[in-house]
mmCIF file of C-alpha atoms in Angstrom:
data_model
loop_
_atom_site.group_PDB
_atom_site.id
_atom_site.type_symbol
_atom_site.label_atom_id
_atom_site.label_comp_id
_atom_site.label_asym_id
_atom_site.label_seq_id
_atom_site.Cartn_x
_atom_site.Cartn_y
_atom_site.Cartn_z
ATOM 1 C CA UNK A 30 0.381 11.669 19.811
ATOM 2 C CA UNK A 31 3.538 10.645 17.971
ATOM 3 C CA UNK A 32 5.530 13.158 19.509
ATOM 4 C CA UNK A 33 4.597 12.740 22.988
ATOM 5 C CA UNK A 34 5.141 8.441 22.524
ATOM 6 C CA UNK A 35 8.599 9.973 21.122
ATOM 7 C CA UNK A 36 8.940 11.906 24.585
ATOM 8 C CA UNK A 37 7.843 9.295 26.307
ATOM 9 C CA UNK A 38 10.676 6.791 25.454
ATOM 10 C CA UNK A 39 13.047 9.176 25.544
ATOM 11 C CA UNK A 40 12.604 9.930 29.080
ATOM 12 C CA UNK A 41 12.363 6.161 29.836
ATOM 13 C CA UNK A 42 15.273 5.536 28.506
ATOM 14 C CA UNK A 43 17.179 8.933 30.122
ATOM 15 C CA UNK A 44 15.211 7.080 33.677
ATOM 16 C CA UNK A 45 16.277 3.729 33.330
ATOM 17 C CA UNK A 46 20.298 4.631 33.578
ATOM 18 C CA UNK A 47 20.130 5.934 37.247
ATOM 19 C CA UNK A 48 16.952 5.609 38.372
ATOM 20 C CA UNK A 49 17.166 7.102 42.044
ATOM 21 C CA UNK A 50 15.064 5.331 44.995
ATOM 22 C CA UNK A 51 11.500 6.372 44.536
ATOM 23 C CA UNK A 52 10.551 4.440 47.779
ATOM 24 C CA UNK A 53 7.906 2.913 45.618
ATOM 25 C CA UNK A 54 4.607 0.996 47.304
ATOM 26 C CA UNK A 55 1.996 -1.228 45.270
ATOM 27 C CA UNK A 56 -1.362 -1.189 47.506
ATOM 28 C CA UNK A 57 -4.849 -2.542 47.273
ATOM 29 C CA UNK A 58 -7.252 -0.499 48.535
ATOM 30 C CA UNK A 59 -9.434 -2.219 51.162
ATOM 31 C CA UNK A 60 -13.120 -0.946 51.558
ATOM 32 C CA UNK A 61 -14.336 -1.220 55.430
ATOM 33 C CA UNK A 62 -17.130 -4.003 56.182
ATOM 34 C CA UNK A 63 -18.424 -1.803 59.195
ATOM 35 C CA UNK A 64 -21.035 0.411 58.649
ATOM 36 C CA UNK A 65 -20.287 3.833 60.063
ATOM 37 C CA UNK A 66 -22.845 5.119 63.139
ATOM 38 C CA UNK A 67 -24.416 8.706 62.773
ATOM 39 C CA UNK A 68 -22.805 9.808 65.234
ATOM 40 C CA UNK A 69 -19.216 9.744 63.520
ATOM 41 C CA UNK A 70 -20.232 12.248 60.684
ATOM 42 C CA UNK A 71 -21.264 14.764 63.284
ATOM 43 C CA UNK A 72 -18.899 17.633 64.000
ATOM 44 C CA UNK A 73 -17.548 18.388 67.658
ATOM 45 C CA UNK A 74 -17.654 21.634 69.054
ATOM 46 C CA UNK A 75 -14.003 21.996 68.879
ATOM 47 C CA UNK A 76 -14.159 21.454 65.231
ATOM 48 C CA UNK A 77 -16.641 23.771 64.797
ATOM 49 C CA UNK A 78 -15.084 26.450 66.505
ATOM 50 C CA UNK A 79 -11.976 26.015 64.605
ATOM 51 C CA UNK A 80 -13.762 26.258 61.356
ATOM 52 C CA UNK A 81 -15.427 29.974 62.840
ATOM 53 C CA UNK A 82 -12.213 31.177 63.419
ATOM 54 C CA UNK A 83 -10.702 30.023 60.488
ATOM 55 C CA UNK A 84 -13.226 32.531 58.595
ATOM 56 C CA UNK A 85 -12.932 34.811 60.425
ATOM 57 C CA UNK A 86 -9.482 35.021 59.657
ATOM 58 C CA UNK A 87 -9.686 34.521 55.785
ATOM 59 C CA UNK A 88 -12.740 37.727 56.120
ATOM 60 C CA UNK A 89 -10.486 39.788 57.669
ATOM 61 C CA UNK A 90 -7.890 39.347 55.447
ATOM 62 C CA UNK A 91 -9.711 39.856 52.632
ATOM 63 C CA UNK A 92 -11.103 43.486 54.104
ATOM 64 C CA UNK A 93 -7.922 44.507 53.469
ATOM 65 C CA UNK A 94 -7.461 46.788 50.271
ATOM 66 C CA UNK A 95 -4.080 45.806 48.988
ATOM 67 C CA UNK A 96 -3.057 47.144 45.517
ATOM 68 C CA UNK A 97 -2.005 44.384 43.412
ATOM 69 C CA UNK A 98 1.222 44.122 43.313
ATOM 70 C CA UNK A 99 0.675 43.739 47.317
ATOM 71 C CA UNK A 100 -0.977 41.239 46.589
ATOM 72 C CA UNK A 101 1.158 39.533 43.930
ATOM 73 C CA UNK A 102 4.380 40.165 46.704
ATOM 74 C CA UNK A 103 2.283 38.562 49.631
ATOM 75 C CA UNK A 104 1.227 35.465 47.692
ATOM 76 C CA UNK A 105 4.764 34.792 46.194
ATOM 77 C CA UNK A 106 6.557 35.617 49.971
ATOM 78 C CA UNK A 107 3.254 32.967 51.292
ATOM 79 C CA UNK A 108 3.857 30.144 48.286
ATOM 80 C CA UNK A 109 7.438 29.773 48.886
ATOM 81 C CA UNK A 110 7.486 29.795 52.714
ATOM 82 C CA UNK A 111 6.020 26.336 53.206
ATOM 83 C CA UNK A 112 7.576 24.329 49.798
ATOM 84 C CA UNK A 113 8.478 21.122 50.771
ATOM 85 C CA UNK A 114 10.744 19.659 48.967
ATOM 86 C CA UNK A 115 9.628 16.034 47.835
ATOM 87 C CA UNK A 116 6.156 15.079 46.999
ATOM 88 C CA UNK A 117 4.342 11.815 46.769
ATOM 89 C CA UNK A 118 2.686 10.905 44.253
ATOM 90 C CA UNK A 119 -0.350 7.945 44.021
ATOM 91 C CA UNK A 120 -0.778 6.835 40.178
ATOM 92 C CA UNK A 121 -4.450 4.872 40.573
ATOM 93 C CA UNK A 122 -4.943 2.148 37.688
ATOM 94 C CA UNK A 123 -8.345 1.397 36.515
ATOM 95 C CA UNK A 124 -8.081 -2.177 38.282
ATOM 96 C CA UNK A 125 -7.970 0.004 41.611
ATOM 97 C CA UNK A 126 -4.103 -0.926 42.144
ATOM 98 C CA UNK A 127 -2.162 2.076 43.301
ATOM 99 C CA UNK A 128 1.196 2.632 42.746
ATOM 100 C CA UNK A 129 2.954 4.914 44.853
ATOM 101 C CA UNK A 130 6.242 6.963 45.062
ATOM 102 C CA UNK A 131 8.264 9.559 46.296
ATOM 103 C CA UNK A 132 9.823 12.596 43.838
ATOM 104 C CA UNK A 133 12.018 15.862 43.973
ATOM 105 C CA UNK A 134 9.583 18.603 43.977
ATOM 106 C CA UNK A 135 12.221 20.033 41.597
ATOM 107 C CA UNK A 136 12.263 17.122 39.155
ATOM 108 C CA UNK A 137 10.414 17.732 35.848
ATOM 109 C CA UNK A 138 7.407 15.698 34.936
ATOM 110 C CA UNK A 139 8.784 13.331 32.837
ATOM 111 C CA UNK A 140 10.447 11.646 35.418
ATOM 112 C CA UNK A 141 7.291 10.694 36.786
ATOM 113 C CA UNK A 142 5.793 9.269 33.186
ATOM 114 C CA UNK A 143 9.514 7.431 32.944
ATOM 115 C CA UNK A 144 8.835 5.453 36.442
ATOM 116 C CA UNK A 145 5.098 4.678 35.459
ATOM 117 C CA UNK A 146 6.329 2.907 32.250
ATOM 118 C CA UNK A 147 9.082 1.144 34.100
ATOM 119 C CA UNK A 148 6.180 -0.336 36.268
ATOM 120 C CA UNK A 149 3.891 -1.272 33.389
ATOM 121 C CA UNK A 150 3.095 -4.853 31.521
ATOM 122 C CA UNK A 151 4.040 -3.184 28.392
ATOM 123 C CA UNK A 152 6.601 -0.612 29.301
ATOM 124 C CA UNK A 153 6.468 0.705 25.460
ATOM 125 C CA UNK A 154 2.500 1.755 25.347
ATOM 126 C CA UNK A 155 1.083 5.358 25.542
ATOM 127 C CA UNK A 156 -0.687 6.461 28.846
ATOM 128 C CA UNK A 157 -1.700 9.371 30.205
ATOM 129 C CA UNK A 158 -1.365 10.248 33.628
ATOM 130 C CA UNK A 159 -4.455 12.970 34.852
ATOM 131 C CA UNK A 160 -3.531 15.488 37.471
ATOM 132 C CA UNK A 161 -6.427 16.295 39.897
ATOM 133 C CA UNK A 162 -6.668 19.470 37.863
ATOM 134 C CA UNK A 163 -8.507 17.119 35.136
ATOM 135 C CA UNK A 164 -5.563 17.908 32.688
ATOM 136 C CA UNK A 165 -2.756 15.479 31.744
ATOM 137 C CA UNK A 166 0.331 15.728 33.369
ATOM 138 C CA UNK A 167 2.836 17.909 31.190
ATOM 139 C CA UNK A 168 5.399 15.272 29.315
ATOM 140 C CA UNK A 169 8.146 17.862 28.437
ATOM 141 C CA UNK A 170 10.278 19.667 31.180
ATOM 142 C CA UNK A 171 8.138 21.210 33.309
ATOM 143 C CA UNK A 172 9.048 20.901 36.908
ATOM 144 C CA UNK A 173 6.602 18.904 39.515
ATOM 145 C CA UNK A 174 6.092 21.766 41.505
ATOM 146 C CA UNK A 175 4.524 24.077 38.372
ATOM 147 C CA UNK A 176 1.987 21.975 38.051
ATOM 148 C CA UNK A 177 -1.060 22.623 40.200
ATOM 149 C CA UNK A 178 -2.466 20.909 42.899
ATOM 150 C CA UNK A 179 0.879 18.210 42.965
ATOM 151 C CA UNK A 180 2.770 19.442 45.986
ATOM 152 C CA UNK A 181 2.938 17.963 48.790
ATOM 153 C CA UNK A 182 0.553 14.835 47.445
ATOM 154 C CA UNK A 183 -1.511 14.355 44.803
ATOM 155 C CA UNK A 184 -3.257 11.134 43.384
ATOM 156 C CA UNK A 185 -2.718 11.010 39.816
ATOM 157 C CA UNK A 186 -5.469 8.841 37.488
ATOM 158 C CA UNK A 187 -3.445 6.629 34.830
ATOM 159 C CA UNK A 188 -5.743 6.255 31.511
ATOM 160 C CA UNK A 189 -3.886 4.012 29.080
ATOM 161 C CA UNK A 190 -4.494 4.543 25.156
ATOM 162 C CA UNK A 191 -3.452 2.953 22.393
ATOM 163 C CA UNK A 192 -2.804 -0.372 20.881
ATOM 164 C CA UNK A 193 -1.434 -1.892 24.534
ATOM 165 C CA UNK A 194 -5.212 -1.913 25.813
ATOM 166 C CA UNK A 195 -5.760 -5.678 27.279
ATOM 167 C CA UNK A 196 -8.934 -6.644 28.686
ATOM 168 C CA UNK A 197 -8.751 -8.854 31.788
ATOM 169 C CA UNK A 198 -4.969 -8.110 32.269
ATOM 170 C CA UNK A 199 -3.379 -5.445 35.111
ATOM 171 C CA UNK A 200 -1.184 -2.692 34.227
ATOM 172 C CA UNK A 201 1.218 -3.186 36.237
ATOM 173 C CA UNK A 202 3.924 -5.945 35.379
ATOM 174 C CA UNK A 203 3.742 -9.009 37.307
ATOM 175 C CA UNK A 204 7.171 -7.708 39.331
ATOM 176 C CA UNK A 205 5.394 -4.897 40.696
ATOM 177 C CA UNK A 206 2.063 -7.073 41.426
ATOM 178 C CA UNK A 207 4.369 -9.190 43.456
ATOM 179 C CA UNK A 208 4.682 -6.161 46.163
ATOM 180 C CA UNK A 209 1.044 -5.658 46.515
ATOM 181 C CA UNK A 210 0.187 -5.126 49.844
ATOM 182 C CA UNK A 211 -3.196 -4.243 51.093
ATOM 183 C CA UNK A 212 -3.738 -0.336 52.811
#
């Protein structure tokens, strides 16, 4: 834990000399008043025909008997193909307040953890940020894009620790409550 508060500084400090435009949004979600009919859950026939097809492509593709390293060459050649090359990212705070920006999918995580603590009350406490995977975001050098399930989007849960912990108080420091805006 030491080391990673270590890492964590490090790279806010590293950020905070040319921090490059992150295009960052603080939102409020807004839940809906309306209740939904029935009738909007229900599939159309075009959607279900898509969704046929769509098996019956991923079935036939999975008839074939590749060796592996076919398969290893057709999954590289298919993940590289469609890379973009920026991803946004969605860190949700326990108070529901979302913080959102855009990042290099080339970057390495700790760029990300560096413009989280620029936004926070307490810009020197520990936090975790938790990939959809479940696991915490990597603080050393690994690059966005190795991590799974980031690119293109990805909503990232922040889970604070520590000392830092205030009950009845946001996250976020009162300069970046100031953008709110509601979705």
């Amino acid at each position: 834990q030491q080391q990673q508060q270590q890492q964590q500084q490090a790279s806010l400090e590293s950020y905070s000399s040319a921090p490059p435009d992150r295009n960052t949004q603080v939102t409020l979600p807004v839940t809906p008043d309306t209740d939904v009919p029935d009738w909007f859950f229900e599939r159309t026939p075009a959607e279900v025909k898509d969704e046929y097809f769509r098996l019956v492509r991923q079935r036939a593709q999975r008839e074939v008997l590749m060796t592996s390293s076919m398969r290893q060459a057709t999954s590289k050649s298919s993940s590289k193909k469609g890379l973009p090359s920026t991803t946004t990212l969605r860190v949700r705070f326990p108070e529901g307040v979302v913080l959102q920006g855009v990042f290099g999918v080339k970057e390495p995580c700790s760029c990300v953890h560096a413009w989280v603590a620029q936004a926070l009350r307490f810009p020197g406490s520990y936090f975790e940020l938790i990939a959809p995977s479940r696991q915490p975001l990597p603080m050393g050098g690994t690059s966005i894009r190795d991590v799974p399930d980031i690119v293109p989007s990805a909503v990232l849960n922040f889970r604070m620790s520590g000392s830092f912990t205030k009950q009845g108080l946001s996250n976020l420091s009162d300069e970046m409550l100031k953008q709110t805006r509601a979705e």
